[in-house]
PDB file of C-alpha atoms and ligand atoms in Angstrom:
ATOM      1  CA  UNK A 210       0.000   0.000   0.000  1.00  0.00           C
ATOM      2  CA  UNK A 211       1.013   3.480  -0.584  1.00  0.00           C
ATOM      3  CA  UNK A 212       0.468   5.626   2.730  1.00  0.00           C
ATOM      4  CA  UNK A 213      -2.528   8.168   1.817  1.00  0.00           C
ATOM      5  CA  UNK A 214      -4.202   9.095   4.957  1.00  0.00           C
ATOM      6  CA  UNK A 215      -2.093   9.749   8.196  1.00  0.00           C
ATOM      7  CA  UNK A 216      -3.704  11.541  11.089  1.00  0.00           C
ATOM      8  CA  UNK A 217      -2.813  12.737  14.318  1.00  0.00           C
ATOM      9  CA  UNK A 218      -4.924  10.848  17.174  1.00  0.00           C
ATOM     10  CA  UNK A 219      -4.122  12.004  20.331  1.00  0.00           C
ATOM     11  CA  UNK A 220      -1.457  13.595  22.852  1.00  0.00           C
ATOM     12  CA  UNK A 221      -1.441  11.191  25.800  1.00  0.00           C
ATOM     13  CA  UNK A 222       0.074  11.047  28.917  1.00  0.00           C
ATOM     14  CA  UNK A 223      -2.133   8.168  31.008  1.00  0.00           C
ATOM     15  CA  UNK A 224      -2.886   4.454  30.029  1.00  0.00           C
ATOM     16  CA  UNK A 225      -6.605   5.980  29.608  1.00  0.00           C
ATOM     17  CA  UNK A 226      -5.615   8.061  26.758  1.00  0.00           C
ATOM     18  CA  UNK A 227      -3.958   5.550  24.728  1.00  0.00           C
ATOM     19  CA  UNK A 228      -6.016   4.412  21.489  1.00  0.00           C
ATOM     20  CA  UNK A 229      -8.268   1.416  22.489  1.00  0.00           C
ATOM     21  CA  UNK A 230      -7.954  -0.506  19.108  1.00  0.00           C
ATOM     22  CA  UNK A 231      -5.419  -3.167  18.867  1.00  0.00           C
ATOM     23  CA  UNK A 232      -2.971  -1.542  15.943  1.00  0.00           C
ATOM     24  CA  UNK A 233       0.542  -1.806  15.795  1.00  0.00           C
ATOM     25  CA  UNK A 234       2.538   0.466  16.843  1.00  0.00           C
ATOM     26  CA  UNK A 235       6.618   1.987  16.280  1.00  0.00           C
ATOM     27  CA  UNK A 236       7.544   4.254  18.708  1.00  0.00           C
ATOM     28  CA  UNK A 237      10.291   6.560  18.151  1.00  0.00           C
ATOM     29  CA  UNK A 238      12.242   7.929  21.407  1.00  0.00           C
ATOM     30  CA  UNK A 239      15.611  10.054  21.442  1.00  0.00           C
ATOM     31  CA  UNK A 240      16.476  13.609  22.905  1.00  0.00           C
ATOM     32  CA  UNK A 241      14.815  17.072  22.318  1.00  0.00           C
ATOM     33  CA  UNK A 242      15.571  17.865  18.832  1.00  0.00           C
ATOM     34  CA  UNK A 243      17.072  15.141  17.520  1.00  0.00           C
ATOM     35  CA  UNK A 244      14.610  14.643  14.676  1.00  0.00           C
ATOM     36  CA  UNK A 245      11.484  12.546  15.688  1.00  0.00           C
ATOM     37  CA  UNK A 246       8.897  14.844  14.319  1.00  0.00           C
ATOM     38  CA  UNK A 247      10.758  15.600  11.268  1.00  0.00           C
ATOM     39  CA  UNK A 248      11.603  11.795  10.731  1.00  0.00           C
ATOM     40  CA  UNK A 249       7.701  10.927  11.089  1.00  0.00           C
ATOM     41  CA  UNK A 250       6.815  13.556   8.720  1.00  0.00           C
ATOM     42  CA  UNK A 251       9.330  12.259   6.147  1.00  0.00           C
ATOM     43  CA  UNK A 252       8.551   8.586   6.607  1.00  0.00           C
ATOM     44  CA  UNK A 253       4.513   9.971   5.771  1.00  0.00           C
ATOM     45  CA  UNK A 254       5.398  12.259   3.246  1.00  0.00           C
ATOM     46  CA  UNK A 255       3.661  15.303   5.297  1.00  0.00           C
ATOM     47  CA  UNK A 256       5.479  18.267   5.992  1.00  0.00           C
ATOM     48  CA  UNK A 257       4.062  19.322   9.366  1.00  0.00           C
ATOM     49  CA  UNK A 258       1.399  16.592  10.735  1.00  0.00           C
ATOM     50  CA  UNK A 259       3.808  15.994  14.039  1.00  0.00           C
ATOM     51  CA  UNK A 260       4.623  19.432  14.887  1.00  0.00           C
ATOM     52  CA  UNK A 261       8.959  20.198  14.782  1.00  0.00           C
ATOM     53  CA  UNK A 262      10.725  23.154  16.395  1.00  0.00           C
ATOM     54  CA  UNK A 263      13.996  24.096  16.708  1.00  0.00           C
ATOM     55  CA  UNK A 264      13.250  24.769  20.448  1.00  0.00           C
ATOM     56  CA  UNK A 265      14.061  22.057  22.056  1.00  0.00           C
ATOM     57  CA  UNK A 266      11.391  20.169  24.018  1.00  0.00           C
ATOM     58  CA  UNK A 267       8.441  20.582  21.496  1.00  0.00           C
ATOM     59  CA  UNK A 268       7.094  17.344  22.030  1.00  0.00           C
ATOM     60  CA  UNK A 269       5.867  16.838  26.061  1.00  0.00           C
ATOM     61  CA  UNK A 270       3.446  14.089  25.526  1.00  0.00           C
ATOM     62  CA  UNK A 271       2.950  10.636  23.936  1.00  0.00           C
ATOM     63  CA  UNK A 272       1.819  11.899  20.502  1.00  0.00           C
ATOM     64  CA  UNK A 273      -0.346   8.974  18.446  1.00  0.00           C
ATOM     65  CA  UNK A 274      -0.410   8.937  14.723  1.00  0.00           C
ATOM     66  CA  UNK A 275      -2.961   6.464  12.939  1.00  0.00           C
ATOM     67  CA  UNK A 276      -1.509   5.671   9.399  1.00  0.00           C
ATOM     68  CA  UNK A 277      -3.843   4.473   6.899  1.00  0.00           C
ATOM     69  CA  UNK A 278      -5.827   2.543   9.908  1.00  0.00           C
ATOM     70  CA  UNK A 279      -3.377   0.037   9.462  1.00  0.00           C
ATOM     71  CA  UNK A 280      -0.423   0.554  12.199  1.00  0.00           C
ATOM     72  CA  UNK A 281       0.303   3.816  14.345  1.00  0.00           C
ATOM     73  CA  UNK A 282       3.619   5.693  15.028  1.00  0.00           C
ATOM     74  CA  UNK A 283       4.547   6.928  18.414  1.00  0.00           C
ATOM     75  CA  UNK A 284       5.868   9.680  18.857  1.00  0.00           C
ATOM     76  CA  UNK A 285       7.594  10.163  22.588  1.00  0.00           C
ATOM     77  CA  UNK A 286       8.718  13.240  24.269  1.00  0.00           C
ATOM     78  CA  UNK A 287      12.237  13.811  23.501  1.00  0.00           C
ATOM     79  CA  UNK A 288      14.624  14.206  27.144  1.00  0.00           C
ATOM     80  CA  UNK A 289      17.834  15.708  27.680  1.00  0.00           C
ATOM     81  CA  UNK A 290      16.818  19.468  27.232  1.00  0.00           C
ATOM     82  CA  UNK A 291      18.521  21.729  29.987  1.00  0.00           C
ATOM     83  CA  UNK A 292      15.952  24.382  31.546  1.00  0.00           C
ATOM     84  CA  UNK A 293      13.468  21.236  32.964  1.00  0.00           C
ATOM     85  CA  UNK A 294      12.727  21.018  36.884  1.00  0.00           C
ATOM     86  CA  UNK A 295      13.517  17.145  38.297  1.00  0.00           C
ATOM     87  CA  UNK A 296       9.978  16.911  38.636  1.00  0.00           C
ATOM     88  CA  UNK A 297       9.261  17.259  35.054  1.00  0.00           C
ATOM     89  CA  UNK A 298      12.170  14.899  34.671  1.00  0.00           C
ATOM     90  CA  UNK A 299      10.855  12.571  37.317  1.00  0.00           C
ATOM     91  CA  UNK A 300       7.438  13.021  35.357  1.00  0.00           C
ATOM     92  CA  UNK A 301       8.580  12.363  31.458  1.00  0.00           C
ATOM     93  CA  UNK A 302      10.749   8.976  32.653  1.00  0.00           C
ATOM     94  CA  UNK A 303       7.129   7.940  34.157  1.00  0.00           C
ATOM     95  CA  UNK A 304       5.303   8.733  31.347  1.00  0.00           C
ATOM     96  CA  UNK A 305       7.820   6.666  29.267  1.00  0.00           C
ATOM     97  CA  UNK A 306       7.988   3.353  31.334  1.00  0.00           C
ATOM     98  CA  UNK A 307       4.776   3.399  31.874  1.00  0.00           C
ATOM     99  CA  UNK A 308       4.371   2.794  27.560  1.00  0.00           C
ATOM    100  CA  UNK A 309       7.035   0.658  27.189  1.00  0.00           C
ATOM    101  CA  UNK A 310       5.638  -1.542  30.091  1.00  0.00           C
ATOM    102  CA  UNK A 311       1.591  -0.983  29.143  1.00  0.00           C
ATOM    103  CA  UNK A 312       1.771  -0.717  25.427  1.00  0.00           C
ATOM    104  CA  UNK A 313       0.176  -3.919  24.557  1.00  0.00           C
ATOM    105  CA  UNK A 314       0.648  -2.802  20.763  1.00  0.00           C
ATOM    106  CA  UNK A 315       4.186  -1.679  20.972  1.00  0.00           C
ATOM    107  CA  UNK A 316       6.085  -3.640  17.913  1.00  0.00           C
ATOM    108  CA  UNK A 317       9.507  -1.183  18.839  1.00  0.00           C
ATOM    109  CA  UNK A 318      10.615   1.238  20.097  1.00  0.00           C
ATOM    110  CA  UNK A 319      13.102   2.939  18.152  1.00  0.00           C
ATOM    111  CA  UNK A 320      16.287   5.112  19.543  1.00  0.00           C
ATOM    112  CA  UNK A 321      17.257   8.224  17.639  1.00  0.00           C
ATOM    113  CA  UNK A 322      20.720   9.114  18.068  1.00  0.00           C
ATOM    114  CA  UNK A 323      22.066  12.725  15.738  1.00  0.00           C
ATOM    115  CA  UNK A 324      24.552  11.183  13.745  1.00  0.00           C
ATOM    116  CA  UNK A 325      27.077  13.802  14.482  1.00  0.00           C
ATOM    117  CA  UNK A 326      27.401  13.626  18.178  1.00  0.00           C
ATOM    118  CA  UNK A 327      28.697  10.680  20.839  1.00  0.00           C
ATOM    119  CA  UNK A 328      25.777   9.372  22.205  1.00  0.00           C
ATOM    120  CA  UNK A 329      25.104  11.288  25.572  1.00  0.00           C
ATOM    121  CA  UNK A 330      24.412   9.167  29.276  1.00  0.00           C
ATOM    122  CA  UNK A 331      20.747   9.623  28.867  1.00  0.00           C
ATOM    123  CA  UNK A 332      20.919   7.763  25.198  1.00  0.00           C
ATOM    124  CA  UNK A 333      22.223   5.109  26.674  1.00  0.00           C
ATOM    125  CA  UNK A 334      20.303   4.912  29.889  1.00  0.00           C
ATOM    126  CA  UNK A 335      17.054   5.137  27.048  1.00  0.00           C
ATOM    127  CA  UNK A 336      18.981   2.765  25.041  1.00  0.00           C
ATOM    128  CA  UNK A 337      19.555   0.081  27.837  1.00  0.00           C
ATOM    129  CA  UNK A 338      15.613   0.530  29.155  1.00  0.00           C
ATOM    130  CA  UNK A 339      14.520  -0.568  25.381  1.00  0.00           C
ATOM    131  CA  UNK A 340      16.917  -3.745  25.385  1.00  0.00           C
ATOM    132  CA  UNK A 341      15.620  -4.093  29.083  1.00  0.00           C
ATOM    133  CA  UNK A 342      11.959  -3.953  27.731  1.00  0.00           C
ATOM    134  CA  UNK A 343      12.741  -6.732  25.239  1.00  0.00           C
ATOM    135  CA  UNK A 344      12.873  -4.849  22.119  1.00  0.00           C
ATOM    136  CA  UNK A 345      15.248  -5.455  19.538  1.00  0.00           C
ATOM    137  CA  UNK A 346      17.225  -2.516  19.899  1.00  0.00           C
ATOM    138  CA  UNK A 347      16.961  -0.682  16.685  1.00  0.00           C
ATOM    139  CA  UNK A 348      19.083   2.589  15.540  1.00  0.00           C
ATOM    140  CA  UNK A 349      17.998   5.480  13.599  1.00  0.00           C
ATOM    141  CA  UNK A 350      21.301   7.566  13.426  1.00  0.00           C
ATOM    142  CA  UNK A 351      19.015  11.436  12.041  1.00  0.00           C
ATOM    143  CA  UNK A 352      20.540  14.448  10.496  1.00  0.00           C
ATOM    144  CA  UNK A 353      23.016  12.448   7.879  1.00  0.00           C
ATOM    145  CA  UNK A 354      23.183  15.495   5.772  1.00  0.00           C
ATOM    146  CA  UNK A 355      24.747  17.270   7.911  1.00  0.00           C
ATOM    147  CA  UNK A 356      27.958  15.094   7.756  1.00  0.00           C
ATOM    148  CA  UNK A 357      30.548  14.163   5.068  1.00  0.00           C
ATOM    149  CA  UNK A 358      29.778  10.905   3.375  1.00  0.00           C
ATOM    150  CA  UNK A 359      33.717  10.185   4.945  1.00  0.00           C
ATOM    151  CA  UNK A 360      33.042  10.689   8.419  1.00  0.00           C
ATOM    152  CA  UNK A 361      29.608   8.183   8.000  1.00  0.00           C
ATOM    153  CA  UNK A 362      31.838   5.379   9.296  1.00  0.00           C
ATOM    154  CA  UNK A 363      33.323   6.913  11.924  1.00  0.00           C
ATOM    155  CA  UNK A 364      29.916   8.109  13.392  1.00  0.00           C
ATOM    156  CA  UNK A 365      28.528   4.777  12.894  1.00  0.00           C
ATOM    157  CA  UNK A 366      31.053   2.506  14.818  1.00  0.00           C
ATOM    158  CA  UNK A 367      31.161   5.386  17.567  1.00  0.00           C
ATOM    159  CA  UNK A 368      26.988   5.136  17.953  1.00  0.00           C
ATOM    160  CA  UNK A 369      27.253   1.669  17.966  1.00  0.00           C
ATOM    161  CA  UNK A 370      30.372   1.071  20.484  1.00  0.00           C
ATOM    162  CA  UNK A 371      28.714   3.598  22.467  1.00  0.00           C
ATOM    163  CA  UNK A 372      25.432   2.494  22.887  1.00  0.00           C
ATOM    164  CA  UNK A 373      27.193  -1.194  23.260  1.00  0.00           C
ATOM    165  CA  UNK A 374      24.575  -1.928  20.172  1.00  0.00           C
ATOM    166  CA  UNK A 375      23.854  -6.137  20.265  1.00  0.00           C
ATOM    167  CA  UNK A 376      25.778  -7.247  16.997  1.00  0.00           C
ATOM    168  CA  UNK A 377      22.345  -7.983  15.085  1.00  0.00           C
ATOM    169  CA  UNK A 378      20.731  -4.723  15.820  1.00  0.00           C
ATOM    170  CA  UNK A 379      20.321  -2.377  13.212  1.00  0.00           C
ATOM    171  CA  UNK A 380      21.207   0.842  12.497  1.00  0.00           C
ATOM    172  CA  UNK A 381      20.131   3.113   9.628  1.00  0.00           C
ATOM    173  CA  UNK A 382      21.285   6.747   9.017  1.00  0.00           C
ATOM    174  CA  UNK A 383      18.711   9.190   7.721  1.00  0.00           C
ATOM    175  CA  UNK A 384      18.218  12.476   6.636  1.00  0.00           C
ATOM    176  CA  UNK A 385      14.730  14.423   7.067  1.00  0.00           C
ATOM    177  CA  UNK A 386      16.154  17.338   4.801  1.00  0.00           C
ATOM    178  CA  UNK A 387      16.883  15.405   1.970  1.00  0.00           C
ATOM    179  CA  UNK A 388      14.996  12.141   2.429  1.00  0.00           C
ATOM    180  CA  UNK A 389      18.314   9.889   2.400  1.00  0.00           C
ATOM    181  CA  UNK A 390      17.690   6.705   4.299  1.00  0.00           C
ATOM    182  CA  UNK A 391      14.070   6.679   3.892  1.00  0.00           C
ATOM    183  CA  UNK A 392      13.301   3.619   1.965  1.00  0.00           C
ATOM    184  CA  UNK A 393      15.912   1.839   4.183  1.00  0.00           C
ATOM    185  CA  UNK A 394      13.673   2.112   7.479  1.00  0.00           C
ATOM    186  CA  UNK A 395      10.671   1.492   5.016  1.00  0.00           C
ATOM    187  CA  UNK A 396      11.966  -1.752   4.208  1.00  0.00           C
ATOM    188  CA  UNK A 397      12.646  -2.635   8.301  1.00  0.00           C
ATOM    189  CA  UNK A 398       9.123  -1.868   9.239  1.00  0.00           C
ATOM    190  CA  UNK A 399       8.184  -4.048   6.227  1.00  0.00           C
ATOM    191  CA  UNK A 400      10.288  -6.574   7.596  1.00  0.00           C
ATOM    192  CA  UNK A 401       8.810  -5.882  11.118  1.00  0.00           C
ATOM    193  CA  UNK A 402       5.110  -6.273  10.059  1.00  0.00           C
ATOM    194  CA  UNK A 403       5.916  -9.541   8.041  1.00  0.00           C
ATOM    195  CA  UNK A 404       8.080 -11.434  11.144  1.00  0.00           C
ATOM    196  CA  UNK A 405       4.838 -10.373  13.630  1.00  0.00           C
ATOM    197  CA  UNK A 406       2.429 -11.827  11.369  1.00  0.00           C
ATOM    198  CA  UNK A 407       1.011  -8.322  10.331  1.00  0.00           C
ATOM    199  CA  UNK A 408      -0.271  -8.231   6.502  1.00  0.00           C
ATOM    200  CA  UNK A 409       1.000  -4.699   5.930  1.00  0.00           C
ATOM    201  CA  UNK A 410       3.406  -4.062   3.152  1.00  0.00           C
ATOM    202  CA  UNK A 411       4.500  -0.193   2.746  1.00  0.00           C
ATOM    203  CA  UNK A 412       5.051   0.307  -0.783  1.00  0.00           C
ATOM    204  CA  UNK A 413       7.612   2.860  -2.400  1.00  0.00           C
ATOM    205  CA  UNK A 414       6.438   6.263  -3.607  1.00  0.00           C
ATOM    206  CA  UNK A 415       7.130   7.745  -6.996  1.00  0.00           C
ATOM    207  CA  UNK A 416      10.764   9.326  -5.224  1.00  0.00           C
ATOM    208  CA  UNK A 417      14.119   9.018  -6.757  1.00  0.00           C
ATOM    209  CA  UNK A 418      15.292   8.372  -3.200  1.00  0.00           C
ATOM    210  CA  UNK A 419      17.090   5.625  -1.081  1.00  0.00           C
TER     211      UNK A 419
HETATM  212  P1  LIG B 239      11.290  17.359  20.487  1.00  0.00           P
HETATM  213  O1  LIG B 239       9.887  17.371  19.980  1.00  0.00           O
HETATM  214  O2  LIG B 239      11.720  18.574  21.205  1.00  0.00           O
HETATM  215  O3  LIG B 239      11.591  16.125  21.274  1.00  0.00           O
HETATM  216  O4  LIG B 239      12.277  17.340  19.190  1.00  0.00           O
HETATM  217  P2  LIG B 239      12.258  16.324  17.951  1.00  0.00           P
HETATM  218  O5  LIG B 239      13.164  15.196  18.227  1.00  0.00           O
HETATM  219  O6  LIG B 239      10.876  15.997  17.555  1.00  0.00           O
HETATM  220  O7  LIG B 239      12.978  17.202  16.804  1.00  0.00           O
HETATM  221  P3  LIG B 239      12.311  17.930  15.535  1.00  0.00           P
HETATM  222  O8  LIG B 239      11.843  16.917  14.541  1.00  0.00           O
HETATM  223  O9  LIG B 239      11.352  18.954  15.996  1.00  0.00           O
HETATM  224  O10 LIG B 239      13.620  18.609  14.883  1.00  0.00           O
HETATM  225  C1  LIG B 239      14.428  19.516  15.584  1.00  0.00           C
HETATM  226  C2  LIG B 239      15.178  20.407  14.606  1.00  0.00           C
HETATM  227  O11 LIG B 239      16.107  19.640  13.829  1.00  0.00           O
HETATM  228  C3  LIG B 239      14.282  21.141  13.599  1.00  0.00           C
HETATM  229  O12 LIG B 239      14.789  22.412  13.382  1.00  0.00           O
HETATM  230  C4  LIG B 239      14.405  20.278  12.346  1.00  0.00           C
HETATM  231  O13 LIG B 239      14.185  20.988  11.157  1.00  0.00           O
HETATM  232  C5  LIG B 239      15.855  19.801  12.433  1.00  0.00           C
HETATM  233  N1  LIG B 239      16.060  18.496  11.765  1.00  0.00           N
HETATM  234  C6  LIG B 239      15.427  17.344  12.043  1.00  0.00           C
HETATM  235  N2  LIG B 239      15.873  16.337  11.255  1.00  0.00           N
HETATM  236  C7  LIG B 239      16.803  16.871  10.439  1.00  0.00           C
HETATM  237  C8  LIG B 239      17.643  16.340   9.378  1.00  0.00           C
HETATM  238  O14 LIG B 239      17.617  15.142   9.024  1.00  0.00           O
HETATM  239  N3  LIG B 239      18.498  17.213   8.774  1.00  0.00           N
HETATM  240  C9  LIG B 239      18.577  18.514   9.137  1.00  0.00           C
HETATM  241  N4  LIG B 239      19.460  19.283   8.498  1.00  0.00           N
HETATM  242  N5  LIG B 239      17.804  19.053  10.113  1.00  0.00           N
HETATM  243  C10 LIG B 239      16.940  18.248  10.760  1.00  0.00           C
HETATM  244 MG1  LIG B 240       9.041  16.396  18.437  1.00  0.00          MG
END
C-alpha cells in the first residue's frame, strides 16, 4: 500500500488516553531535537502533521499517529533538554515506562541518536531501558546530511560502540532534509510487520530516493 491518509490521534500522557484498538505500533524515542517529528513527517510524506521546532522540548506528551488505519507511530517526548525542573524529569521517565511496560501494541521502540554527536548518558540509559523492555534494539542515526559521506563510518562505529549496540541490531542513518535513508527504514518496518504476522506491506512512492 502506498500511505494516503495519516492523522494525528491524540497527545497522551495516562494508560486511559492511549487508542483502544489493537494496531501496531513503532515508537520513536531520542532527545529534544534530535529529529522525531521531522523523521515521522518524512517517513509519511507530510510536511508538518507531528509538529517540529527548533526549540528544544516541542514534544511533552505521547503523541499517536494512525496511518492508513493500518499501524500507528509513536511519537515520545524527547529528554535531555537543559531548563526542565527534576519533577518534570521525574514526570517524562514515568510517562515513558509506563508505555514501554503498558503498550500492549508496541512492535519497537526505536532510539534516535544525531549522527554527528557521541551518544550522551541519557541515550544510553534510554537505550539500555529498550533492550531491558525486550525490544530489539533498533538505531535510527538522524541528520546524515549534515555530515561528510567520509566521516559516515566513523559516526557509525562510535553510535554503535557507544550504545554497546547487540551485533544484530540495526542501524540506519537518515536524513529528514533530503529524504536519504528513507526507503531503508521502510523496508525494516516491512520486515517488522511480516516477522509479527502483520499483513501490511509499505510500498515505495514515486521518489528518486534511497
Ligand atoms: P522534540 O519534539 O523537542 O523532542 O524534538 P524532535 O526530536 O521531535 O525534533 P524535531 O523533529 O522537531 O527537529 C528539531 C530540529 O532539527 C528542527 O529544526 C528540524 O528541522 C531539524 N532536523 C530534524 N531532522 C533533520 C535532518 O535530518 N536534517 C537537518 N538538516 N535538520 C533536521
Ligand atoms: Mg518532536
Amino acid at each position: 500500500m502506498k500511505i494516503k491518509n495519516s492523522e494525528f490521534i491524540i497527545s497522551a500522557v495516562n494508560p486511559t488516553q492511549y487508542p483502544e484498538d489493537d494496531l501496531p505500533e513503532i515508537a520513536f524515542a531520542g532527545r529534544s531535537n534530535v529529529g522525531k517529528s521531522s523523521l515521522l513527517n518524512t517517513l509519511i510524506n507530510r510536511k508538518n502533521l507531528a509538529r517540529t521546532s527548533s526549540t528544544p522540548g516541542k514534544t511533552q506528551t505521547i503523541n499517536f499517529y494512525n496511518i492508513d488505519d493500518l499501524f500507528r507511530f509513536v511519537d515520545l517526548p524527547g529528554y535531555g533538554y537543559a531548563k526542565v525542573s527534576k519533577t518534570q524529569k521525574a514526570a517524562w521517565a514515568k510517562t515513558i515506562e509506563t508505555y514501554l511496560n503498558k503498550g500492549e501494541n508496541l512492535l519497537e521502540v526505536i532510539q534516535l541518536v544525531d549522527i554527528r554527536h557521541k551518544p550522551s548518558d541519557q541515550d544510553k540509559e534510554m537505550y539500555r531501558w529498550i533492550l531491558d523492555c525486550g525490544f530489539s534494539g533498533i538505531v535510527i542515526a538522524t541528520k546524515l546530511d549534515k555530515i561528510k559521506n567520509s566521516q559516515l563510518q566513523k559516526q557509525i562505529n562510535t553510535i554503535r560502540k557507544d550504545l554497546d549496540m547487540p551485533d544484530d541490531a540495526r542501524l540506519i542513518p537518515i536524513s529528514s532534509d533530503n529524504r536519504k535513508g528513507k526507503y531503508k527504514v521502510w523496508d525494516l518496518f516491512n520486515q517488522l510487520f511480516k516477522d509479527r504476522g502483520y499483513d501490511i506491506f509499505l510500498e515505495r512512492q514515486n521518489e528518486n530516493i534511497e
